[in-house]
Short mmCIF file of C-alpha atoms and ligand atoms in Angstrom, two decimals:
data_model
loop_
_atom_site.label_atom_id
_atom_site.label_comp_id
_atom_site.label_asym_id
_atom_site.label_seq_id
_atom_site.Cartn_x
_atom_site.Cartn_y
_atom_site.Cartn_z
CA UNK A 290 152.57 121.84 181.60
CA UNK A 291 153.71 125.43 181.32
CA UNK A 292 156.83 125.98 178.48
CA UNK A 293 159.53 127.44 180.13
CA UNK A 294 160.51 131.03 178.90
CA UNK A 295 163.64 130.54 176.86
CA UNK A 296 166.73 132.31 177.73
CA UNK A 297 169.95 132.89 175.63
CA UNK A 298 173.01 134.10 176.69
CA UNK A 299 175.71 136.26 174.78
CA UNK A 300 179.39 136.72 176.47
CA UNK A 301 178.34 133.01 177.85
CA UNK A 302 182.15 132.78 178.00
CA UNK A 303 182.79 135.67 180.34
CA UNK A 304 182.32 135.71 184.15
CA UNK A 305 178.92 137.11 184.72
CA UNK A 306 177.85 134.46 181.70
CA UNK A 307 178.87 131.68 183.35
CA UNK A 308 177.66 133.04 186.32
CA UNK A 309 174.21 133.41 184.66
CA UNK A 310 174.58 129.61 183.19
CA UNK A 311 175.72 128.54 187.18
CA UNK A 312 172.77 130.38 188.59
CA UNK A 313 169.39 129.68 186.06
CA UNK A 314 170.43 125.73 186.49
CA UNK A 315 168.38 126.05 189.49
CA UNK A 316 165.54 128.27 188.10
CA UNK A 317 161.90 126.46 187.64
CA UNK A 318 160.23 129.03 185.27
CA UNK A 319 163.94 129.35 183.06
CA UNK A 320 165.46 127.43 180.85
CA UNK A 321 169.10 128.25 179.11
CA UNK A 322 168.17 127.63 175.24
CA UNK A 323 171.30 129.02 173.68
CA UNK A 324 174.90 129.78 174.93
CA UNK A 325 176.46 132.83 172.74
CA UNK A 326 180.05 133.38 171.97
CA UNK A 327 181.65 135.57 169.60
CA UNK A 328 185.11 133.91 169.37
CA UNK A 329 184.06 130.64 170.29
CA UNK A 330 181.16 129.30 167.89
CA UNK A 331 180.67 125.74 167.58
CA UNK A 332 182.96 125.37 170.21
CA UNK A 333 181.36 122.94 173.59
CA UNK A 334 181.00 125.28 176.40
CA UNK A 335 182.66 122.45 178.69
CA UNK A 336 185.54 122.95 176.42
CA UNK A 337 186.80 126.38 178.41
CA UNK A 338 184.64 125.41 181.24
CA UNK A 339 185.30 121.58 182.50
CA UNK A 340 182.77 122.68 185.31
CA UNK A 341 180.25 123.47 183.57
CA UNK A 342 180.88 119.62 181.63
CA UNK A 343 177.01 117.86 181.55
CA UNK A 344 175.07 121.17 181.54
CA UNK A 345 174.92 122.15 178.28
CA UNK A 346 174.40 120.07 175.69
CA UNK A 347 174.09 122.32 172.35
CA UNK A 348 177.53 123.71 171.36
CA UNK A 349 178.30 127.58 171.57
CA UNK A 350 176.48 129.42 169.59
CA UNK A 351 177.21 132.88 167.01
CA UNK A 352 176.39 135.99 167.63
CA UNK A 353 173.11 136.45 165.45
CA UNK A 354 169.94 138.04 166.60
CA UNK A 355 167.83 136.52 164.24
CA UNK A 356 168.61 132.34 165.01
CA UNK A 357 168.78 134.34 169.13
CA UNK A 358 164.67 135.34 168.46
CA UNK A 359 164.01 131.91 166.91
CA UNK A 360 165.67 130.32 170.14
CA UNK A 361 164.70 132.41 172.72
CA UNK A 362 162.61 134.78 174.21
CA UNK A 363 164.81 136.91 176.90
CA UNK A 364 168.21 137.29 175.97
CA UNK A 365 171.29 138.19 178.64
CA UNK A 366 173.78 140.51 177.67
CA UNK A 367 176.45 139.91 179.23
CA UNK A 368 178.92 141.62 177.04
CA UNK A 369 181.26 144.35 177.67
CA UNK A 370 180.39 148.40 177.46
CA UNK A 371 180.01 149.70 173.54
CA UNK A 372 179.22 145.62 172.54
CA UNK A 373 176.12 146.01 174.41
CA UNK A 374 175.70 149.33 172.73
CA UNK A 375 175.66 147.52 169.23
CA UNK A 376 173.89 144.02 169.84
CA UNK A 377 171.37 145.60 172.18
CA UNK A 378 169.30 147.32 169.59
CA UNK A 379 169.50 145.00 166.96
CA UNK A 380 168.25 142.05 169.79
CA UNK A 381 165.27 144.39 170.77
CA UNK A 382 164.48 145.16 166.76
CA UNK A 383 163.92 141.11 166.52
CA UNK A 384 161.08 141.88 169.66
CA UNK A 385 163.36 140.00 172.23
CA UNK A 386 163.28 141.10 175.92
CA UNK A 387 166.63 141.99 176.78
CA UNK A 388 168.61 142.42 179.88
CA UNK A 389 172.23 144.23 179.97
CA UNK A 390 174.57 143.66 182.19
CA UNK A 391 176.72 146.42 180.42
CA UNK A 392 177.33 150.00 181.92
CA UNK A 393 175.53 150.79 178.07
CA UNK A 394 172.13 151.59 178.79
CA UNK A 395 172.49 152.84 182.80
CA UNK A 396 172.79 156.60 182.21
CA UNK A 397 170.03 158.91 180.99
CA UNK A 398 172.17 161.42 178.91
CA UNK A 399 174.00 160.29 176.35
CA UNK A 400 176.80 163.48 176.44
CA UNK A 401 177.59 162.01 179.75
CA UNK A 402 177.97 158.56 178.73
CA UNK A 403 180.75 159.70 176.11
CA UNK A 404 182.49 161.70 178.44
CA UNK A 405 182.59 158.64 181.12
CA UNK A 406 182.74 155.56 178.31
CA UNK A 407 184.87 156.88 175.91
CA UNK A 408 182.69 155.79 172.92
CA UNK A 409 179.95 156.80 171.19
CA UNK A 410 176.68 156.65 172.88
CA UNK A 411 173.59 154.21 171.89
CA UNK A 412 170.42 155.87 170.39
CA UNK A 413 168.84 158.42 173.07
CA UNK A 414 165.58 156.31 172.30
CA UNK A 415 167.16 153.66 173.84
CA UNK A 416 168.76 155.00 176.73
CA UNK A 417 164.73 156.11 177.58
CA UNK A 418 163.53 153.03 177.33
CA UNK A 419 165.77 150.89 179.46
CA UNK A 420 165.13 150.23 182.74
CA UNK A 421 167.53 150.57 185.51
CA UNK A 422 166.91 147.52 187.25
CA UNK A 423 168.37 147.96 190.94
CA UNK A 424 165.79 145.48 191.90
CA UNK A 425 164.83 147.19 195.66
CA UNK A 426 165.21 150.20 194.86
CA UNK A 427 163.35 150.80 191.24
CA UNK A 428 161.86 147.06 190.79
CA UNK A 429 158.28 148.43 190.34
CA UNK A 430 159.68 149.96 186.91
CA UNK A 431 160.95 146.51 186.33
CA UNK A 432 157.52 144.82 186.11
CA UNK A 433 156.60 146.72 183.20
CA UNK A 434 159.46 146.56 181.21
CA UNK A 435 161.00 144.47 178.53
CA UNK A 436 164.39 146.30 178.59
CA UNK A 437 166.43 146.26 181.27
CA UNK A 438 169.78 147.77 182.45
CA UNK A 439 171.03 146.29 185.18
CA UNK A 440 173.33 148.42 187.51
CA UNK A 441 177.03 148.06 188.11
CA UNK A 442 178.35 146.22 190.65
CA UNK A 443 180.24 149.06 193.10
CA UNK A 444 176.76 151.33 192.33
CA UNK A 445 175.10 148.45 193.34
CA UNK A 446 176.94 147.94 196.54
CA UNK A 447 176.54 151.72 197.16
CA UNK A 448 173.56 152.52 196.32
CA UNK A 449 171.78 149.81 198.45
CA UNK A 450 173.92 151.04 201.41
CA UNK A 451 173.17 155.07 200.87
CA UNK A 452 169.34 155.36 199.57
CA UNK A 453 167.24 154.82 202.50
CA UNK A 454 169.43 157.39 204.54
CA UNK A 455 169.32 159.99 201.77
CA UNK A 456 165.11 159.21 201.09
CA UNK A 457 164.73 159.56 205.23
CA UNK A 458 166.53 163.14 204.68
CA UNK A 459 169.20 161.86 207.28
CA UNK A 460 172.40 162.42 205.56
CA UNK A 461 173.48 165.57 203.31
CA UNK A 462 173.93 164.89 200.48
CA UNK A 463 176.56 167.09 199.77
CA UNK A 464 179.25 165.06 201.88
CA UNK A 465 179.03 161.22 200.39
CA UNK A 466 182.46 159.95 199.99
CA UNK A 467 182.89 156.30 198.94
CA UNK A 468 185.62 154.20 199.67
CA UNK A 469 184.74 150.79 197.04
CA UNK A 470 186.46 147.96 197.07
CA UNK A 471 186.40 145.02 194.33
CA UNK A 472 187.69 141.33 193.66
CA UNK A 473 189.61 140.76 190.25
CA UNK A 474 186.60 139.02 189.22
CA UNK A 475 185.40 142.30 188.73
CA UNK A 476 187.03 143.07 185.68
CA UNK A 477 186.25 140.28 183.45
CA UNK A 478 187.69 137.48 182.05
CA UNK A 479 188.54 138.87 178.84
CA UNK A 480 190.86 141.91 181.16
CA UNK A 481 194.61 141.84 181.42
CA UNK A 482 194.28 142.31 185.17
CA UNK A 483 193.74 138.20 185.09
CA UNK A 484 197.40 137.17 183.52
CA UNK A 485 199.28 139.48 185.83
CA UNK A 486 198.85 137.29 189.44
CA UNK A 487 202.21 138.41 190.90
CA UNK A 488 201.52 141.86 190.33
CA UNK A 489 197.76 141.76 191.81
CA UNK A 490 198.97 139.19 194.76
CA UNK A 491 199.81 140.64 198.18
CA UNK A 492 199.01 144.09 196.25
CA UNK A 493 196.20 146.55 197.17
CA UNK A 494 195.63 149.22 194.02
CA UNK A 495 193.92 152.38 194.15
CA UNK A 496 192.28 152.83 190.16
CA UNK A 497 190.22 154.98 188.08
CA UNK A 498 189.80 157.66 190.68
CA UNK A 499 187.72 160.81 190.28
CA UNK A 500 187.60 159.17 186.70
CA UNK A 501 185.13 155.76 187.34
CA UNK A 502 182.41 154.90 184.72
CA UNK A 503 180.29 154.49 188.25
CA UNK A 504 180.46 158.10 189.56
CA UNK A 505 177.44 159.60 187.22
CA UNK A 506 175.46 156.08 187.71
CA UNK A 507 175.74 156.77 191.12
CA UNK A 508 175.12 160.30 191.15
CA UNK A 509 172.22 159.51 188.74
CA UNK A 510 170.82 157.55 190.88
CA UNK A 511 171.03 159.39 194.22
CA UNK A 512 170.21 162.74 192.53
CA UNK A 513 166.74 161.06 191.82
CA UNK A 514 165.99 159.94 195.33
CA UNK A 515 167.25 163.41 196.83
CA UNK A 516 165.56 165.37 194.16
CA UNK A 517 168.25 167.20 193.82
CA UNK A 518 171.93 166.97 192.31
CA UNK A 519 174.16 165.12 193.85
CA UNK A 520 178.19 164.60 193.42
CA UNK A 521 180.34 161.96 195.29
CA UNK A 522 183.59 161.46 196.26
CA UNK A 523 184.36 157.87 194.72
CA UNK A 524 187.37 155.40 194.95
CA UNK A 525 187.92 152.15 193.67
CA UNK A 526 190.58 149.87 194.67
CA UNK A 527 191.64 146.36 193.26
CA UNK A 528 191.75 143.78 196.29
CA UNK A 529 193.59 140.54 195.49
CA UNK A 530 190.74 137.80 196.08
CA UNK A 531 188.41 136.46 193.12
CA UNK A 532 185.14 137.77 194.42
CA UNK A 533 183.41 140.25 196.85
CA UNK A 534 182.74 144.33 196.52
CA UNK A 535 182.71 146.21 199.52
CA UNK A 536 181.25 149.69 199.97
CA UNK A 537 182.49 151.85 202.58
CA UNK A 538 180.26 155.11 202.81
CA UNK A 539 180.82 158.16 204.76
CA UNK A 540 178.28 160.57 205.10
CA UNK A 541 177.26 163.55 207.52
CA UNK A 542 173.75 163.30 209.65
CA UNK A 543 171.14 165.66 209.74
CA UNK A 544 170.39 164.67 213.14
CA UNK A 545 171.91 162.88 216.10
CA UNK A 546 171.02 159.96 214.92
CA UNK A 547 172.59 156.40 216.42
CA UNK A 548 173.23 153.62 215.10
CA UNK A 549 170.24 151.23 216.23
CA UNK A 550 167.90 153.99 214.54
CA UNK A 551 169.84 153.57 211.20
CA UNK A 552 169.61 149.41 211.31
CA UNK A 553 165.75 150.11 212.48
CA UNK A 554 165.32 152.64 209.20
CA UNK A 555 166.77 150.33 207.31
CA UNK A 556 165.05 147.07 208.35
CA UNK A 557 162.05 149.11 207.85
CA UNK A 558 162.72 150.33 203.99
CA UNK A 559 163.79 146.67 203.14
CA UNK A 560 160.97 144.83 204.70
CA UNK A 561 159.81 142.03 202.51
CA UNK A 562 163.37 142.46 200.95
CA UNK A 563 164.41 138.73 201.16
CA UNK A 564 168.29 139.76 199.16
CA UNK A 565 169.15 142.79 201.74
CA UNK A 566 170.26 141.54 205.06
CA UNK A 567 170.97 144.58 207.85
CA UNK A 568 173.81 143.63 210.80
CA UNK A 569 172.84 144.67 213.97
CA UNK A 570 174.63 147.18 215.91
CA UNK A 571 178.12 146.84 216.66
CA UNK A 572 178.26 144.31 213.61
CA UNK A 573 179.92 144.95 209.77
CA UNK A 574 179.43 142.76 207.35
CA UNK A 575 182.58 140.61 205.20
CA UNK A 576 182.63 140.14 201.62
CA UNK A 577 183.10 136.75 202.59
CA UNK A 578 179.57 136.58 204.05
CA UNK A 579 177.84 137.15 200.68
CA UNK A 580 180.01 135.35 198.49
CA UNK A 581 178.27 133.21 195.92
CA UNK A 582 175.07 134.71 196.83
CA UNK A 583 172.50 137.61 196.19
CA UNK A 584 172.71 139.20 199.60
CA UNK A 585 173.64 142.52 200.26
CA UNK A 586 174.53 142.74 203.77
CA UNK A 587 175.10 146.11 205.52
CA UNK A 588 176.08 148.17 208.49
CA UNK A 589 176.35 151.12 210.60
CA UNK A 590 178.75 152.94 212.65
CA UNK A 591 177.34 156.17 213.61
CA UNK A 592 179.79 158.98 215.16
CA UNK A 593 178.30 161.80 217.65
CA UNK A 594 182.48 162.94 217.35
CA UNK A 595 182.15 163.56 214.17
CA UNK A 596 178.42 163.78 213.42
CA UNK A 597 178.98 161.35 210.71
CA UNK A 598 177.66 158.13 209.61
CA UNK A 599 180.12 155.02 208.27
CA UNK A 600 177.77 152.58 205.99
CA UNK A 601 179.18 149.35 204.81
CA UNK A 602 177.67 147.38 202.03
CA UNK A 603 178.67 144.07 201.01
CA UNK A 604 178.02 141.91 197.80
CA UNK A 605 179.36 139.35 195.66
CA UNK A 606 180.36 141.47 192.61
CA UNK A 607 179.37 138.24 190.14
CA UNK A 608 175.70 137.89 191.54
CA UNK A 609 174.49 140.60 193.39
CA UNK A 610 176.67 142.94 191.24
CA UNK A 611 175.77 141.46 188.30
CA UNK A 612 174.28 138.01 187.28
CA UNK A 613 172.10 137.69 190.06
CA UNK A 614 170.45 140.74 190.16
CA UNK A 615 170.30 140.33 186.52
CA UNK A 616 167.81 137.13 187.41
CA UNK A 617 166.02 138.45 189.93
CA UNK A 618 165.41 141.21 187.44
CA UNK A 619 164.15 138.65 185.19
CA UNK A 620 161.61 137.64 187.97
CA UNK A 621 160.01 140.61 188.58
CA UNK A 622 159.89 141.43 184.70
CA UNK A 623 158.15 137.84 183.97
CA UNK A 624 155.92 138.86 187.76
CA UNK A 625 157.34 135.63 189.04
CA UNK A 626 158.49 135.18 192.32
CA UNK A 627 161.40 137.29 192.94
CA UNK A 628 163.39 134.64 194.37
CA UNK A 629 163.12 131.96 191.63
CA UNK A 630 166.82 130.60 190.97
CA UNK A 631 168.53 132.25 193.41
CA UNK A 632 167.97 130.81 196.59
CA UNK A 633 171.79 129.91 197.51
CA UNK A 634 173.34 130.37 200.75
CA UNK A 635 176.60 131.78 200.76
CA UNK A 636 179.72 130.01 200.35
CA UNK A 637 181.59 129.79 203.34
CA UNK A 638 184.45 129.87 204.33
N1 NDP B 243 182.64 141.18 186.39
C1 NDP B 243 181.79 141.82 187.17
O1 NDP B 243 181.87 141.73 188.41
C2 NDP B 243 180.72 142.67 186.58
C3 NDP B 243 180.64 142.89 185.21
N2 NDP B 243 179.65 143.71 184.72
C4 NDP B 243 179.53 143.94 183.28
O2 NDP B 243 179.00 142.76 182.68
C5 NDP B 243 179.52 142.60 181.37
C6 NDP B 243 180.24 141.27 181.30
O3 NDP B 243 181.27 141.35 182.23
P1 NDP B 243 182.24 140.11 182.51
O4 NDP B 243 181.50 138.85 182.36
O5 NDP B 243 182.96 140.39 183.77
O6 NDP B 243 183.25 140.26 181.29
P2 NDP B 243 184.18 139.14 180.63
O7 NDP B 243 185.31 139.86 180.02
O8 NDP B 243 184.45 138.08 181.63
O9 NDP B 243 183.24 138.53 179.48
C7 NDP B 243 182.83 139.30 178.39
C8 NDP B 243 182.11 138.41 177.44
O10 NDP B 243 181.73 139.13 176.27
C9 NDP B 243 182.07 138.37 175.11
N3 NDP B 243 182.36 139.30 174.01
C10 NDP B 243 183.47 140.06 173.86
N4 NDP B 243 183.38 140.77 172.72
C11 NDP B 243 182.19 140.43 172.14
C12 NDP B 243 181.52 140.81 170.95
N5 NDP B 243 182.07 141.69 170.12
N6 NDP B 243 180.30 140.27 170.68
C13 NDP B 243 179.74 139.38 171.55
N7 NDP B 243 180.32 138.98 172.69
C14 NDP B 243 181.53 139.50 172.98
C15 NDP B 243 183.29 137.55 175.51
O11 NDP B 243 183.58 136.37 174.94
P3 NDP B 243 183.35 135.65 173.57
O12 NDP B 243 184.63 135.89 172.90
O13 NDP B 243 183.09 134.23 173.92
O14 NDP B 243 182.19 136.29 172.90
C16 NDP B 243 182.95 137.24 176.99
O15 NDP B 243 182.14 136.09 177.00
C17 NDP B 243 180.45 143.80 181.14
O16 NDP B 243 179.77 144.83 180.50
C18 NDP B 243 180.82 144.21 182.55
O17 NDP B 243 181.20 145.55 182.59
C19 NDP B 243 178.70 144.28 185.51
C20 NDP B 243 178.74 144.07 186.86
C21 NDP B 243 179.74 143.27 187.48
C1 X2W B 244 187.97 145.47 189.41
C2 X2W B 244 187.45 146.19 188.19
O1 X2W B 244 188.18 146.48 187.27
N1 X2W B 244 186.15 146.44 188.14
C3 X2W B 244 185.55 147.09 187.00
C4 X2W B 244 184.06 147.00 187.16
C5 X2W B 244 183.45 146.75 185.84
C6 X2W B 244 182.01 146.65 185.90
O2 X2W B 244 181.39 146.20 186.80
O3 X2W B 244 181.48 147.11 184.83
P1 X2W B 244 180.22 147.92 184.57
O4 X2W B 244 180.70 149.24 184.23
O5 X2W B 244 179.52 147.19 183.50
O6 X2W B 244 179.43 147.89 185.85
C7 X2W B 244 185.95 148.56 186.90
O7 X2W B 244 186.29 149.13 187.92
O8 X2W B 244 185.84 149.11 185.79
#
């Protein structure tokens, strides 16, 4: 019988690790062969995580990419921005295939990376090689690669909703303004935004804006598709529920177009797509709708008033947005079945 490629995880202590640990249980090619923490070592994983009590049965492991290329061959790192930057190249050094979930290794130019990150950039070789995995979008690159970023969850959310208008030619791209909208799960465990309930509660908070790490990944991206620059109008806002992202994008048409000819470009550019899910007309999607799955469900509102277009993107900011596509990127790197471990329904309600 086939071995099963061995995975390890570092941050296995953070949301999109045990997200990863939740989500490879099911996976028939995958098997979880190490469980990193940096604070925890030695520690059992059930310890922190009750739920997770049966499913692992080595303790936590350090943070050494040596004993991780002895114990695995693909490692997740789930670890947050300038961590990744370190551990990344020393895991790839020890000929490990690597996946980041970190905004490290999504932009091309390093100068823009400091001015977004705050810290000093990884090694330009580095930010070549890696792949930006947004799975529909770029997962030809993926097949070939053994280094993959994988994309933030809002650009994730947005770009999924905006690409297939801007590739038609439909929408100028000049006039994208994005309204995103996350769960606190979306900013970690290891955050202060998860001690301060009463503050989040009953709250809705506008954050980070014209300043979000996601406005040149974005732009990146889109400028790429359009062949041409492209700047955004971004805002992020802190919604008090666990999960969910939701991308609101407004954009002016090219053409008269309506709304059934949107949902029939769209079901057209995602054909074969089994994690993109268009609404028909009249219909927007709920974060609730994707939660605890890979979907990314979206809709239209199209406005002859106006001559603009309203897209709305939904995902679950834990798979989709981050541990899920992070699999399905392991798929298509391995050329397995892009579905493999990730065939769960949404939770509902
Ligand atoms: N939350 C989300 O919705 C999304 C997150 N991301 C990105 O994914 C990454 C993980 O995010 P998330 O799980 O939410 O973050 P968390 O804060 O929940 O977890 C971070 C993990 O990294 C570990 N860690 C911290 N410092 C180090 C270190 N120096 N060396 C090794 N491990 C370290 C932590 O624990 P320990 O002490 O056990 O090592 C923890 O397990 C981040 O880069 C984030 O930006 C991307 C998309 C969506
Ligand atoms: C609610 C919240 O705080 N969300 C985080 C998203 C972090 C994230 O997804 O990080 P990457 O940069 O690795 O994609 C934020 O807005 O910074």
């Amino acid at each position: 019988m086939e071995r099963k490629t061995r995975v390890a995880i570092v941050g296995s202590t953070g949301y999109g690790g045990v997200e990863l640990i939740r989500l490879l249980q099911n996976h028939p090619k995958a098997e979880i062969t190490s469980v990193i923490s940096s604070s925890s070592a030695g520690a059992a994983l059930e310890e922190g995580f009750p739920h997770l009590t049966g499913v692992m049965d080595r303790p936590l492991d350090g943070v050494n990419a040596e004993e991780m290329a002895q114990r695995a061959d693909v490692v997740f790192a789930a670890t947050p921005s300038g961590v990744s930057a370190k551990l990344v190249p020393e895991l790839l050094a020890e000929g490990l295939k690597v996946i980041d979930l970190s905004g490290d290794f999504r932009l091309k130019d390093g100068a823009e990376y400091e001015q977004w990150y705050k810290h000093p950039a990884p090694p330009a070789k580095l930010l070549e090689q890696a792949v930006y995995g947004l799975c529909e979008v770029f997962g030809d690159r993926v097949k070939e690669a053994g280094f993959i970023s994988n994309p933030g969850c809002y650009p994730t959310a947005t770009l999924l909703g905006l690409i297939p208008a801007l590739q038609a030619g439909w929408i100028d791209p000049g006039s994208l303004i994005i309204d995103a909208k996350s769960g606190v799960s979306g900013a970690g465990r290891g955050t202060s935004l998860q001690v301060h309930y009463a503050e989040i509660n009953e709250n809705f908070k506008a954050y980070k804006l014209n300043k979000h790490q996601h406005i040149p990944e974005i732009e990146q991206a889109l400028g790429e598709i359009a062949g041409e620059p492209v700047t955004i109008t971004f805002t992020t806002q802190l919604v008090p529920m666990t999960r969910g992202i939701m991308a609101t994008c407004y954009a002016k048409m090219k053409g008269n177009y309506n709304e059934q000819e949107f949902i029939d470009l769209y079901r057209n550019y995602y054909t074969g797509r089994p994690y993109v899910r268009i609404r028909g007309a009249g219909i927007w999607p709920a974060t609730k709708e994707v939660a605890g799955s890979n979907y990314c469900d979206i809709g239209f509102a199209a406005d002859p008033r106006t001559g603009r277009i309203t897209i709305v993107s939904v995902i679950d900011n834990l798979v989709k947005g981050a541990a899920g596509q992070a699999i399905q990127n392991l798929n298509l790197m391995m050329g397995w079945e892009e579905t493999l471990g990730l065939g769960c329904t949404p939770v509902y309600p």
